[in-house]
């Protein structure tokens, strides 16, 4: 190598070194996309027809109709907010002990596996599917939505909080332990201060997610503004739909603003 | 200072009185809000059904088992559609989201006054609306089917991809960019050599992450007619065919677990 | 010949980082720029190739006024000014070869550079330079796998492949151990002589500067307070630049060290030091 010939060519080294694997993957991707492409049956005439309606929908945004169905809209939004508040609070309260149990550096193995199991189940199914089951069991109304979102809040907060607890600074934890503190004191002095900012950040983020989700639960009868939205689309009342969507976006924006404010204060 | 002198004694408290009162007041307000919200839910609930819930749950559970495994043969096609909705939707979202991210990032946007707010508006509006709502809208505009579902997934994901990517772009190491600028490179070359390699891991990571989320989301789009396995879930629920519902749920669970496994593998391989 | 005329920079915050600096560097001269942190050393270097936009004054490189150039003209002029950075500023996730070739970006079009299709002459030159700095055996390694000294040599190769007329060097040794620092400084000094480059080296280590540069410029609060040969750095002068301190030790150290430092096989021992440094790093970071 040291006696370099005057003309050495150079090529960028490929991302995947194994030639067989590289071309195999490439072939797989190409075949997949061709197969996927041909399994689409698009009714272009229907799409073309729809363009008018699409345009109407966009126009509706410049002239949203808050008035005609204001009663339905306000009731729906209000219910969404209520579901968001209750499910987030209950979800977080239940998530904290589960997170402690799901942190491998705190909990004994059986507790750890049990709590991780709860988290896995809570995260695996989409909220809408859970909501369908809850509506079947508890009947129509916001209670089903509340239970659904509290359940998925547990999965979300407990998983991320447990990961954060597992990543805490060991010296601090050891220092507190070496003072002869009890287990609860240790949690209170060594763990809690380290994970608190993260917990607050996650909780606020979850408020945001829960509100967005609560706006669709109505589609399956679990309360919130989703039902109104669904009706509006079914009747092609795009101006009402636009009004609802604008309200959702506005509330999400406010939540995002508040959350960045609080997060900046916490850190 | 929360240290109060009482004659010779210095009394230490964690917080001084005003601060302590303020914190109590905040807790009080918080609890009051929660109780108020809970009352609203409680009023809207028929508690008779709720007390009956254990029996109903047991009843549904009894009917749902054993699963009707023969139904599986009808599910392969919708499952294939579901995967396509998620994959092609994610791909479309990436194609549209990447330029939006570069327009939105403070250090790459060509115009801070005009294009950046526009890009941020796209990000906020696509992100705030759930993909199910997008599906609802698209089904009513272009008709039911997996095409509407794919577009719904794509639109919802634009904001996600663009937001995470533009944050990554804003966090890059600027000296590497300076070094490339100092060679006399053009703007595009600075992006290709100074910025793109730095954001590549974040980009690849968030793409597979979003794909993973989209597999989950696309399983339910059928509920509003946007294709995939959700259609079959909907029709099975409508005829109360619980053994079929069980099969579908098991299938969805397996798909979600596999996609989560794939995405975590790919993300590990990238870093 | 590089001329700075009345070069000034005020930041938006109101800080005057540079106050009318006049400096003339003939071809082939290495100027060591010393001064306390915040004296404006980095700003001065970055004003030359307009990574920082100067507010007043001119930068003239062989009769071209860099400060009045359009964006396109500036890019052309930047090709003639190689720059070497403190934290190496290699693009971490590109290979050594790609990093070196990135020095040619001003000469090749976008698509050619995007597809990594550089002219063979550039690739030859890249190999030659990597050989010169002792790294031609690892062209396809990623930059973040290298040790500090190796990274800085890639940085040098990247600057030189531009075929520059001027070298701008910002704290080349600040992140390196003492031995590697000397090897890097020696390499820079040799290369500047070989290619007859006007060079500004911005450097914290006064002793190191005295060893390898032929002219020292002392900067304090954005103004030149000393300009002369390294021998001119008396304790009085250093006090003027940096403030009150016992400077005898610093200057003594220089004369002691020069002799044992110069060895014949600079590059080879450099490799060894890097290896040792790497071993140490690994040993330290191992659990």
Coordinates of C-alpha atoms in Angstrom, one line a residue, chain C residues 146-244:
Chain C
X146 CA -9.7 8.6 14.1
X147 CA -7.6 10.0 16.9
X148 CA -7.2 13.7 17.3
X149 CA -3.8 13.9 15.6
X150 CA -5.0 11.8 12.7
X151 CA -8.1 14.0 12.3
X152 CA -6.0 17.1 12.2
X153 CA -3.8 15.6 9.5
X154 CA -6.9 14.9 7.5
X155 CA -7.9 18.5 8.1
X156 CA -4.5 19.6 6.8
X157 CA -4.9 17.4 3.7
X158 CA -8.4 18.9 3.1
X159 CA -7.0 22.4 3.2
X160 CA -4.0 21.6 0.9
X161 CA -6.0 19.8 -1.8
X162 CA -7.6 23.2 -2.5
X163 CA -4.2 24.2 -3.8
X164 CA -4.4 27.3 -1.7
X165 CA -2.3 30.5 -1.7
X166 CA -3.1 31.2 1.9
X167 CA -3.6 29.0 4.9
X168 CA -5.8 30.1 7.8
X169 CA -5.2 28.0 10.8
X170 CA -7.4 28.3 13.9
X171 CA -5.9 26.8 17.1
X172 CA -4.6 23.7 15.3
X173 CA -3.3 22.1 18.5
X174 CA -5.7 23.2 21.1
X175 CA -7.3 19.7 21.4
X176 CA -4.1 17.7 21.1
X177 CA -1.5 16.3 23.5
X178 CA 1.9 18.1 23.6
X179 CA 3.8 15.7 21.4
X180 CA 1.2 15.4 18.7
X181 CA 0.9 19.2 18.9
X182 CA 4.5 19.6 17.9
X183 CA 4.2 17.0 15.1
X184 CA 1.2 18.8 13.7
X185 CA 2.9 22.2 13.9
X186 CA 6.1 20.9 12.3
X187 CA 4.0 19.4 9.5
X188 CA 2.3 22.7 8.9
X189 CA 5.5 24.6 8.9
X190 CA 7.1 22.2 6.4
X191 CA 4.2 22.2 4.1
X192 CA 4.0 26.0 4.1
X193 CA 7.7 26.2 3.2
X194 CA 7.2 23.6 0.4
X195 CA 4.3 25.4 -1.1
X196 CA 5.3 28.9 -0.3
X197 CA 2.1 29.7 1.4
X198 CA 1.2 32.8 3.4
X199 CA -0.1 31.5 6.7
X200 CA -1.8 32.8 9.8
X201 CA -1.7 30.4 12.7
X202 CA -3.9 31.3 15.6
X203 CA -2.3 29.7 18.6
X204 CA -2.6 29.7 22.4
X205 CA 0.6 28.0 23.2
X206 CA 3.3 30.7 23.1
X207 CA 6.2 28.3 23.5
X208 CA 4.9 26.2 20.6
X209 CA 4.4 29.3 18.5
X210 CA 8.0 30.4 19.1
X211 CA 9.3 27.1 17.9
X212 CA 7.7 27.0 14.5
X213 CA 6.8 30.4 13.3
X214 CA 9.0 33.2 12.0
X215 CA 6.8 36.1 13.0
X216 CA 4.6 36.7 15.9
X217 CA 1.6 39.1 16.0
X218 CA 0.1 39.8 19.4
X219 CA -3.5 40.7 19.6
X220 CA -5.2 42.3 22.5
X221 CA -8.8 43.5 22.6
X222 CA -9.0 43.6 18.8
X223 CA -5.8 45.5 18.3
X224 CA -2.3 44.6 17.3
X225 CA 0.0 45.2 20.3
X226 CA 3.1 43.3 19.1
X227 CA 4.5 42.4 15.7
X228 CA 8.0 41.0 15.4
X229 CA 10.2 37.9 15.5
X230 CA 9.7 35.2 18.1
X231 CA 12.8 36.3 20.0
X232 CA 11.2 39.7 20.5
X233 CA 8.7 38.1 23.0
X234 CA 10.2 39.3 26.2
X235 CA 8.4 39.1 29.5
X236 CA 7.5 42.8 29.1
X237 CA 5.8 42.1 25.8
X238 CA 3.9 39.1 27.1
X239 CA 2.7 41.1 30.0
X240 CA 1.5 43.7 27.6
X241 CA -0.4 41.0 25.6
X242 CA -1.7 38.8 28.3
X243 CA -1.4 40.8 31.6
X244 CA 0.8 40.4 34.7

